[in-house]
Short mmCIF file of C-alpha atoms in Angstrom, two decimals:
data_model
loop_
_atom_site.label_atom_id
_atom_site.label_comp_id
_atom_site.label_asym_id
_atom_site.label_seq_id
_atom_site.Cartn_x
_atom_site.Cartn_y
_atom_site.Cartn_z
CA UNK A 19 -29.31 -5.57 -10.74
CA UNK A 20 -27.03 -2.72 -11.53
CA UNK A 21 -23.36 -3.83 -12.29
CA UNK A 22 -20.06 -1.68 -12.40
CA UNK A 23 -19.20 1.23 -13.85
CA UNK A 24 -15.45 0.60 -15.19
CA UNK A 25 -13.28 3.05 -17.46
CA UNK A 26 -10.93 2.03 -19.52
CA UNK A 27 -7.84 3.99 -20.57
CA UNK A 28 -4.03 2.86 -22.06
CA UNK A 29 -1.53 4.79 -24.11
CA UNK A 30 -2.34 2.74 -27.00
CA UNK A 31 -5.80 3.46 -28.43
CA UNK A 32 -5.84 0.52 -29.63
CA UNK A 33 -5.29 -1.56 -26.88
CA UNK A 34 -8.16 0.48 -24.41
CA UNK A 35 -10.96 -0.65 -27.54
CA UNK A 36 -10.14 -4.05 -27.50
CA UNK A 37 -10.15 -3.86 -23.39
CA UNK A 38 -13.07 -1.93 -23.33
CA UNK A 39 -15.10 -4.76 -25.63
CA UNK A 40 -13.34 -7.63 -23.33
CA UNK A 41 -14.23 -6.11 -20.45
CA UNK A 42 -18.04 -5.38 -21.44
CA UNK A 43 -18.33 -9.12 -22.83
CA UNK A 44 -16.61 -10.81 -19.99
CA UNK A 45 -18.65 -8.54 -16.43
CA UNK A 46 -22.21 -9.16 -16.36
CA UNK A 47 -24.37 -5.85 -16.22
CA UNK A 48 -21.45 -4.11 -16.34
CA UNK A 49 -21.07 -0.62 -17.77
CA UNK A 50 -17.79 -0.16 -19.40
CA UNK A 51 -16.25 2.95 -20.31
CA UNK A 52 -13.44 3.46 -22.60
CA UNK A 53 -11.78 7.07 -22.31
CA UNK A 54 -9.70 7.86 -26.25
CA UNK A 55 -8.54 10.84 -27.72
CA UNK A 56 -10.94 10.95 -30.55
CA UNK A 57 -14.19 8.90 -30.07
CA UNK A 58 -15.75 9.65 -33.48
CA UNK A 59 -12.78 7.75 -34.83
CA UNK A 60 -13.40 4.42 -32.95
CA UNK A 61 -16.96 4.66 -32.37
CA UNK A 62 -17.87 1.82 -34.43
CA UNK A 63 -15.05 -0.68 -33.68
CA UNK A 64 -16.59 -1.39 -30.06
CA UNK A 65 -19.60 -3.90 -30.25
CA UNK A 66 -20.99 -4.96 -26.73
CA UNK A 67 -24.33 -2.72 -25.73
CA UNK A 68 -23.03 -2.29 -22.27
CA UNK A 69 -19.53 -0.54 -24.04
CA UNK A 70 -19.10 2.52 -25.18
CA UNK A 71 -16.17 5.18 -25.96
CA UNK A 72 -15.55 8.58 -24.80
CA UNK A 73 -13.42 10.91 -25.42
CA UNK A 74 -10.95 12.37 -22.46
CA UNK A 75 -12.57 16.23 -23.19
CA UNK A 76 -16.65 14.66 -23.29
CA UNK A 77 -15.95 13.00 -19.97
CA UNK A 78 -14.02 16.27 -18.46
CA UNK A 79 -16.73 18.17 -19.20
CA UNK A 80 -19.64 16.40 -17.63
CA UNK A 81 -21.02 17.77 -14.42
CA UNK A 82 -20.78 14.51 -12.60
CA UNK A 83 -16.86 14.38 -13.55
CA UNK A 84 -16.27 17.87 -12.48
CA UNK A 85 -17.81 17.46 -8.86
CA UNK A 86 -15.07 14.56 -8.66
CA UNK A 87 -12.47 17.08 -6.72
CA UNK A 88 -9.32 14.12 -6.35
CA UNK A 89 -9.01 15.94 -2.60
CA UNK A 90 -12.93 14.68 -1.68
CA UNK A 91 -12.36 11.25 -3.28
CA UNK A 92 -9.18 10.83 -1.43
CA UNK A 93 -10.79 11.96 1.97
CA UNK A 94 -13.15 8.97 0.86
CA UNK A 95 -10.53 6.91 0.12
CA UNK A 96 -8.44 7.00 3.43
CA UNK A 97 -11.47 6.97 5.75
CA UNK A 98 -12.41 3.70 3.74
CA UNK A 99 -8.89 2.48 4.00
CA UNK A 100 -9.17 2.74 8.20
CA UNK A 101 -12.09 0.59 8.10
CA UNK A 102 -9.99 -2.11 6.40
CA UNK A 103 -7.81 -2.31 9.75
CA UNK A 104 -8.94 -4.05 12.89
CA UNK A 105 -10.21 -1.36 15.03
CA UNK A 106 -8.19 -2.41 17.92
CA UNK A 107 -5.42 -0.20 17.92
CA UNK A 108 -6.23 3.68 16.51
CA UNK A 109 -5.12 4.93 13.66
CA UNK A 110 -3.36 7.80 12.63
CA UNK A 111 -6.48 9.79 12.62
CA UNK A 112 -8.33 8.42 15.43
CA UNK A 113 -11.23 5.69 16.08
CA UNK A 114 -12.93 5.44 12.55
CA UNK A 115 -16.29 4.10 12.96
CA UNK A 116 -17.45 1.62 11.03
CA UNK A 117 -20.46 0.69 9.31
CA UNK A 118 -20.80 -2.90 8.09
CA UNK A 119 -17.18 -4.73 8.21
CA UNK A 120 -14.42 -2.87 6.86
CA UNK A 121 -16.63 -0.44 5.51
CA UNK A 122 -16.72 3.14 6.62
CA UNK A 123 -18.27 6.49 5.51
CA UNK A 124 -16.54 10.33 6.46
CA UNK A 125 -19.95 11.60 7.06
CA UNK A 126 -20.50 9.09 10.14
CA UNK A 127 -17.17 10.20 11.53
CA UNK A 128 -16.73 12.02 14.59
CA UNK A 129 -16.16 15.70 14.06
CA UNK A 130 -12.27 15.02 15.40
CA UNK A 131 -11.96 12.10 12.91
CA UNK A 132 -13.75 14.33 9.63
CA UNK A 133 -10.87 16.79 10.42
CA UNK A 134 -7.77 14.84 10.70
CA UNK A 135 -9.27 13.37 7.15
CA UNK A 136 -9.88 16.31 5.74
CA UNK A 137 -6.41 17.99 6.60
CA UNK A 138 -4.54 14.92 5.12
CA UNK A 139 -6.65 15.16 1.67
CA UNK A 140 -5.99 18.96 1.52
CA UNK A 141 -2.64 18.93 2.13
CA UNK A 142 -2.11 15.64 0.15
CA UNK A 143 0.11 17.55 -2.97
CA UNK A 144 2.44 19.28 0.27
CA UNK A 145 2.39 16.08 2.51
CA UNK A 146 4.03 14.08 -0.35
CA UNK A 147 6.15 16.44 -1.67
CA UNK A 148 7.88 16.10 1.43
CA UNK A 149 9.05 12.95 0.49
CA UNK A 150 9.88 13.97 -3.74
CA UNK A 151 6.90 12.58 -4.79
CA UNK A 152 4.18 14.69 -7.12
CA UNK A 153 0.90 14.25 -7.69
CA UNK A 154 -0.23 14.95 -11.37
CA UNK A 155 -3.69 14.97 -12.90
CA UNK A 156 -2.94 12.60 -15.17
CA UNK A 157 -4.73 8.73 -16.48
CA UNK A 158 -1.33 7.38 -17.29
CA UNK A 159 2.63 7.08 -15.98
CA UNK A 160 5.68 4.43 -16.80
CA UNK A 161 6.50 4.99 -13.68
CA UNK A 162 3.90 5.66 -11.22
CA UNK A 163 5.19 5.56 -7.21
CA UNK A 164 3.81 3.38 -4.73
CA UNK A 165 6.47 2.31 -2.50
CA UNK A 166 8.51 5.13 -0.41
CA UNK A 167 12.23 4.42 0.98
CA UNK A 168 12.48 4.95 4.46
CA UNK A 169 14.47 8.09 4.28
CA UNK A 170 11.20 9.59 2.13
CA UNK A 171 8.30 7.64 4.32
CA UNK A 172 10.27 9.47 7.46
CA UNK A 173 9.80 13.12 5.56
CA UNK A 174 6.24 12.14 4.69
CA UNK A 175 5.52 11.36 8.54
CA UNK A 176 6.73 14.83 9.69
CA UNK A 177 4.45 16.29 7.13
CA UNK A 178 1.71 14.20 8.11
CA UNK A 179 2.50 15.45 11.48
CA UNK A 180 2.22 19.11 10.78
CA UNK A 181 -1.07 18.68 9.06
CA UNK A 182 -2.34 16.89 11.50
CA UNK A 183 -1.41 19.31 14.69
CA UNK A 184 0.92 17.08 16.10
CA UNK A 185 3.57 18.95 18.47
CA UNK A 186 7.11 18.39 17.00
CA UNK A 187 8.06 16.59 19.94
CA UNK A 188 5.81 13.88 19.80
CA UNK A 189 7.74 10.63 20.99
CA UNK A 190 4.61 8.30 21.23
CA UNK A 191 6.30 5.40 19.21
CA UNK A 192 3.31 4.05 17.96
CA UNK A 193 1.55 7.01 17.20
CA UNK A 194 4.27 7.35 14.99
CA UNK A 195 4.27 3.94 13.66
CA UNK A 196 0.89 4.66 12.78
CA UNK A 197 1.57 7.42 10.62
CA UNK A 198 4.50 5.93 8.64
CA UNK A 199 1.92 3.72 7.94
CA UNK A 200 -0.77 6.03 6.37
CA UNK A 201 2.63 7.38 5.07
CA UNK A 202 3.02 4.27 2.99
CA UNK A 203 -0.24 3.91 2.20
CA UNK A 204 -0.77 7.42 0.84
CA UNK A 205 0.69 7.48 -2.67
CA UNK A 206 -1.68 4.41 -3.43
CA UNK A 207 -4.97 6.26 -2.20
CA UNK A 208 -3.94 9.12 -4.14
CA UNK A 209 -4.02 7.37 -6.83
CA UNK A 210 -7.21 5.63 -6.13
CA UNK A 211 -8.86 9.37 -6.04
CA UNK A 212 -7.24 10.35 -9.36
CA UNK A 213 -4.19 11.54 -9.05
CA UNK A 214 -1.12 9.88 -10.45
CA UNK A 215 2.43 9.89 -7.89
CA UNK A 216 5.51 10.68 -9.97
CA UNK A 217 8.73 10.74 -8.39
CA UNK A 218 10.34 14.55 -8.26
CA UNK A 219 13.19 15.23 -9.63
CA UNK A 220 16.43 13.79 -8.19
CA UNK A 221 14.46 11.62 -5.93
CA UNK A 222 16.10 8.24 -5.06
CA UNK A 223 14.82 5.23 -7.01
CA UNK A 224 13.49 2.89 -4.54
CA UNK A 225 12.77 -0.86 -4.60
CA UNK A 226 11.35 -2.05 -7.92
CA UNK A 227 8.57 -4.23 -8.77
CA UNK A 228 10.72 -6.90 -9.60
CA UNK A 229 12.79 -6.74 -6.36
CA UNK A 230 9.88 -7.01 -4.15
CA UNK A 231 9.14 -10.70 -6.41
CA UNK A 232 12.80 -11.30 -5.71
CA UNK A 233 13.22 -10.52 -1.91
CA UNK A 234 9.29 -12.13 -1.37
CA UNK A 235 10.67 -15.35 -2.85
CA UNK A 236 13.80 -14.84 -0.70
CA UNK A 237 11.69 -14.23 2.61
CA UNK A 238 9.43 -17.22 2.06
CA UNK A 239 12.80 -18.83 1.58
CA UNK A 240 13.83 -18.13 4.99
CA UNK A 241 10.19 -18.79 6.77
CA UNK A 242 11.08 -22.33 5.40
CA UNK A 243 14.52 -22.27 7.44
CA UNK A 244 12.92 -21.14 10.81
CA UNK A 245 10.21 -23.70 10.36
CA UNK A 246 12.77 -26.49 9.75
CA UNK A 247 14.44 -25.14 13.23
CA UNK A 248 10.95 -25.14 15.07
CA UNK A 249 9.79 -27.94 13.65
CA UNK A 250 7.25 -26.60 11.59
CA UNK A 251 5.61 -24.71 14.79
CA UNK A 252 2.77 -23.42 13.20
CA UNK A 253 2.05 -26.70 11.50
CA UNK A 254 1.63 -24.79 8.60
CA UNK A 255 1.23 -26.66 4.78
CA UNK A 256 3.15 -23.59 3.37
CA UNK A 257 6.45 -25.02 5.34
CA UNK A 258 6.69 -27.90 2.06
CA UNK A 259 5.38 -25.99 -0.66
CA UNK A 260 7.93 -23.72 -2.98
CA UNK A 261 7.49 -20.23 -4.08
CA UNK A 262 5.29 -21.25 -7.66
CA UNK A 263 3.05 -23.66 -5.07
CA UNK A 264 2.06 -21.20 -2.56
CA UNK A 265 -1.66 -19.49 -3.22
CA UNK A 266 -1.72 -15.92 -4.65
CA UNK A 267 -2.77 -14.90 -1.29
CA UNK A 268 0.32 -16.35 0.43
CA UNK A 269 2.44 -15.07 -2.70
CA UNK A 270 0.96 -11.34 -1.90
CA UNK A 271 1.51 -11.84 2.00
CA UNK A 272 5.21 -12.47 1.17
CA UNK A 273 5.05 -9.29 -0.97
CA UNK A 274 3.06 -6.77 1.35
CA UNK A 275 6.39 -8.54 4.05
CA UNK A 276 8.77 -7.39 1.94
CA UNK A 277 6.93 -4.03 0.88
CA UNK A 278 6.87 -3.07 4.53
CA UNK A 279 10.69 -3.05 4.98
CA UNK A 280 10.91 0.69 4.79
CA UNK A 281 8.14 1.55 7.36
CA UNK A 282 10.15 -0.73 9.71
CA UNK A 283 13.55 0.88 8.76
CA UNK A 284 12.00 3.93 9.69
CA UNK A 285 10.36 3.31 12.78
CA UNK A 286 14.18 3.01 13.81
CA UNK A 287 15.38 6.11 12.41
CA UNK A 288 17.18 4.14 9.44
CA UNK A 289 17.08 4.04 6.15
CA UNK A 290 19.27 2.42 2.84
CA UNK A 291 21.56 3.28 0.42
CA UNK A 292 22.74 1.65 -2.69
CA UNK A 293 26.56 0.35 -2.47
CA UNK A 294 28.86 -1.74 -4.75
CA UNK A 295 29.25 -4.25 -1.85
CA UNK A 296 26.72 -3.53 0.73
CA UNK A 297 27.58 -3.83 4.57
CA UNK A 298 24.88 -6.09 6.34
CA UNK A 299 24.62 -4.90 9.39
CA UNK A 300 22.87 -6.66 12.40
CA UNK A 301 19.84 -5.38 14.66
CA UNK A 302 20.17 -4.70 18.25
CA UNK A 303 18.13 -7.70 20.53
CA UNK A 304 15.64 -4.91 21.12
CA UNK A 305 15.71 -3.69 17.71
CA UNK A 306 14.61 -7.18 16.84
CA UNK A 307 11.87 -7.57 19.31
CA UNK A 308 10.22 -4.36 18.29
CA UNK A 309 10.22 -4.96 15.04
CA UNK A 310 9.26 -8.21 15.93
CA UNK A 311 6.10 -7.91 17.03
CA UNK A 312 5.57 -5.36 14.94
CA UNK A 313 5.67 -6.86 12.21
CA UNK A 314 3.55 -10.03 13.75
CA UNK A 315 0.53 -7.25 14.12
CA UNK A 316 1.03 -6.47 10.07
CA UNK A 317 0.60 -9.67 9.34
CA UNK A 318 -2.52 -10.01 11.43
CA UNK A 319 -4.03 -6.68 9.66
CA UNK A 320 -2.97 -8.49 6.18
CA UNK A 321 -4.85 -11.45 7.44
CA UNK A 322 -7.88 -9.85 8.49
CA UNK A 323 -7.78 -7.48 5.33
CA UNK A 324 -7.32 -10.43 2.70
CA UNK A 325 -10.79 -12.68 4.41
CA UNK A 326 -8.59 -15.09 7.18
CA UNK A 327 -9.77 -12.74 10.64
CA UNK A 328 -10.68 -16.08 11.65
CA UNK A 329 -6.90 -17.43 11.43
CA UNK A 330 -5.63 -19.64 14.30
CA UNK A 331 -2.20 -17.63 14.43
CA UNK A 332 -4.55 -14.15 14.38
CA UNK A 333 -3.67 -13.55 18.67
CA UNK A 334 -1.94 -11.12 20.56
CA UNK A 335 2.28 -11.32 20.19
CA UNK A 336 2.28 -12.46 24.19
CA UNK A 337 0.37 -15.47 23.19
CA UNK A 338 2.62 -16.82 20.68
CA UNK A 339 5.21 -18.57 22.17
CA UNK A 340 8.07 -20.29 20.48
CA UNK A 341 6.37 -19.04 17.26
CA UNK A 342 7.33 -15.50 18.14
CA UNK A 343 10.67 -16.89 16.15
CA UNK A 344 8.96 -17.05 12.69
CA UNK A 345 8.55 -12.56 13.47
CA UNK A 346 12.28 -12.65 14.86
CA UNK A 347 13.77 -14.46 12.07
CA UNK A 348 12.01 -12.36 9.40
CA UNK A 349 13.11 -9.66 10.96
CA UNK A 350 16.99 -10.61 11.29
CA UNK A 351 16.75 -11.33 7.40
CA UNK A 352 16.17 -7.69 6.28
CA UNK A 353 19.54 -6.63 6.04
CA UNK A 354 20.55 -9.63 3.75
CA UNK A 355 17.38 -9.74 1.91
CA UNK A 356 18.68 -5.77 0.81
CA UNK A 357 22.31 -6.47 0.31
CA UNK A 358 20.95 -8.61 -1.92
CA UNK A 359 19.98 -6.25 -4.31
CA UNK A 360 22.39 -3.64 -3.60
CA UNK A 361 21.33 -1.93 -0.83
CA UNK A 362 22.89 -1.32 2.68
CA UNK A 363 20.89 -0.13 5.69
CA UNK A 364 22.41 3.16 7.54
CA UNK A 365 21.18 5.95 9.43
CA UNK A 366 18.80 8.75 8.39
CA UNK A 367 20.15 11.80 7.84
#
C-alpha cells in the first residue's frame, strides 16, 4: 500500500538530511522528500531507499509543483476545514456537504458554497492584509502568524464580509461569529496551502506561544475552582489531576480555550492592549451568558474534531444545567487570565 509523501525543509541543511533519513526510516512506505539548496552536495549523505533530496529550483520546476496555485490548495483547504465542524449550525460559507465524516470535497459543493470558497481563496492576500498580516511564498519564518488579536480578527471579518457579498449592515450575530471564526482559522489554512503569514509592519504583537502554555495552565487552574464549588458536576477525572497529568488532548483543549479569547473579545466589539498595570475589567451578566454558551458550542466542535462526538457533556447549552457554570466561570476568568500577562481588555477602535 502506498504511504505518504512528506517534504522536508529547515534553515539548517543539515538538520532537513538528518530529518529527511529519520523520517524515511521511522514511516513505513513512506516517501520522504527533503527540499536543500544544493542537492548534488548532499546527495550521498541520505541512506533510506524511500529518501531522497531535492533541490528548492528541481522541485519548482516540475509540472506537478507548478499546477500547485497556493489559492486552489487553500480553496481545498477551507472546504476541508468545514467538514471538520458538526454540520449543525452553517458556516461562514454555507451548508458544506460532506462525504465520509469530516471529509469534504469543493467539487461536490453546491454552486453557492464553490463561490463563497472560491472568493475567500482569491482574495486570501487582501482579506488578511486587513488585519497586517502578509502572505509570502516562502518554506520558512521565525515568526510565522497564527493567532490574530481581536482588534485584527475584527478587520479580517469585514474583509471576509466584502468578499463574500455581505451588506455592510449585516447584524446577524452569529453569522458574524461565524466568520471571526474562519477569520481565526485563516492564517493557519494559508499556510497549509503554501503560503507563509508574516506579520506587516507595525502590526501589534499578539499572544505568544508561550502565553497560551501559561494562560492554558491558568484556565485549567480555574476549571479546578468551579468544580470544587459544584462539586465536581461533571464528575470529571480531570477535576484531581494537575496541568503535567492531564492527556495531550485535554492539554490542547485548554490551549484551543485560551487561543479563542480574541474571537470572543471580538464578538463584543472589544479588543486588548498592553499596559504596565492592566485594568481587569468585568463582563456584563449578558456579556457572560453569550459568551457563555458560546464558548460551550467550541468546546463541543473541539470535541467532535479531536475523536470524543460521542462525549456525555457533547448536548445542547439548554440541557446543561448547573454545569452551564464550568462556561460562565471560564468566561469571567478572561480578563485576569490577560492582566496576567500584561494585557487589558478595552474597546475597539
Amino acid at each position: 500500500m502506498a504511504g505518504p509523501t512528506v517534504y522536508v525543509t529547515y534553515p539548517d541543511v543539515a538538520v532537513t538530511v538528518a530529518v529527511t533519513s529519520a523520517v524515511a526510516e521511522a514511516v513505513e512506505n513512506a516517501r520522504v522528500i527533503g527540499l536543500v539548496d544544493n542537492d548534488g552536495t548532499w546527495l550521498d549523505t541520505v541512506t533510506p531507499s524511500a529518501a531522497r533530496l531535492v533541490s528548492r529550483r528541481a522541485l519548482l520546476a516540475e509540472p506537478a509543483t507548478l499546477e500547485l496555485d497556493p489559492r486552489r490548495l487553500l480553496a481545498a483547504e477551507i472546504v476541508a476545514d468545514a467538514a471538520r465542524w458538526p454540520g449543525d449550525v452553517p458556516g461562514a460559507l454555507g451548508r458544506v456537504r460532506r462525504g465520509a465524516p469530516q471529509t469534504a470535497a469543493l467539487e461536490e459543493q453546491d454552486a453557492s458554497v464553490r463561490a463563497a470558497v472560491q472568493a475567500v481563496a482569491e482574495n486570501a492576500e487582501k482579506i488578511l492584509a486587513a488585519g497586517g498580516v502578509r502572505l509570502e511564498q516562502r518554506g520558512w519564518a521565525a515568526d510565522p502568524v497564527v493567532l490574530l488579536a481581536p482588534h485584527q480578527l475584527a478587520a479580517v471579518e469585514r474583509a471576509l464580509a466584502s468578499a463574500l457579498g455581505v451588506a455592510g449592515a449585516d447584524t446577524d450575530r452569529e453569522a458574524r461569529l461565524r466568520r471571526l471564526e474562519l477569520a481565526a482559522r485563516l492564517p493557519v489554512l494559508a499556510a497549509r496551502a503554501g503560503w507563509t503569514p508574516t506579520s506587516a509592519e507595525g502590526s501589534v504583537p499578539v499572544l505568544t506561544t508561550e502565553d497560551l502554555q501559561q494562560l492554558a495552565v491558568l484556565a485549567h487552574g480555574g476549571y479546578q475552582v468551579v468544580s470544587r464549588a459544584t462539586d465536581n458536576a461533571t464528575e470529571s477525572v480531570n477535576f484531581g489531576r494537575e496541568w503535567a497529568e492531564l492527556s495531550e488532548v485535554d492539554q490542547r483543549s485548554n490551549i484551543a480555550q485560551v487561543a479563542d479569547i480574541p474571537v470572543k473579545l471580538a464578538t463584543l466589539g472589544l479588543t486588548w492592549r498592553p499596559a504596565e498595570l492592566p485594568t481587569v475589567v468585568a463582563f456584563t451578566p449578558d456579556q457572560v451568558d453569550w459568551l457563555a454558551e458560546i464558548e460551550h458550542r467550541r468546546w463541543a466542535y473541539f470535541q467532535y474534531r479531536n475523536g470524543r462526538p460521542g462525549h456525555e457533556w457533547n448536548v445542547p447549552w439548554s440541557e446543561l444545567g448547573v454545569r452551564q457554570e464550568y462556561d460562565r466561570s471560564a468566561v469571567r476568568l478572561i480578563p485576569a487570565l490577560l492582566a496576567s500577562v500584561g494585557l487589558e481588555i478595552v474597546p475597539l477602535g
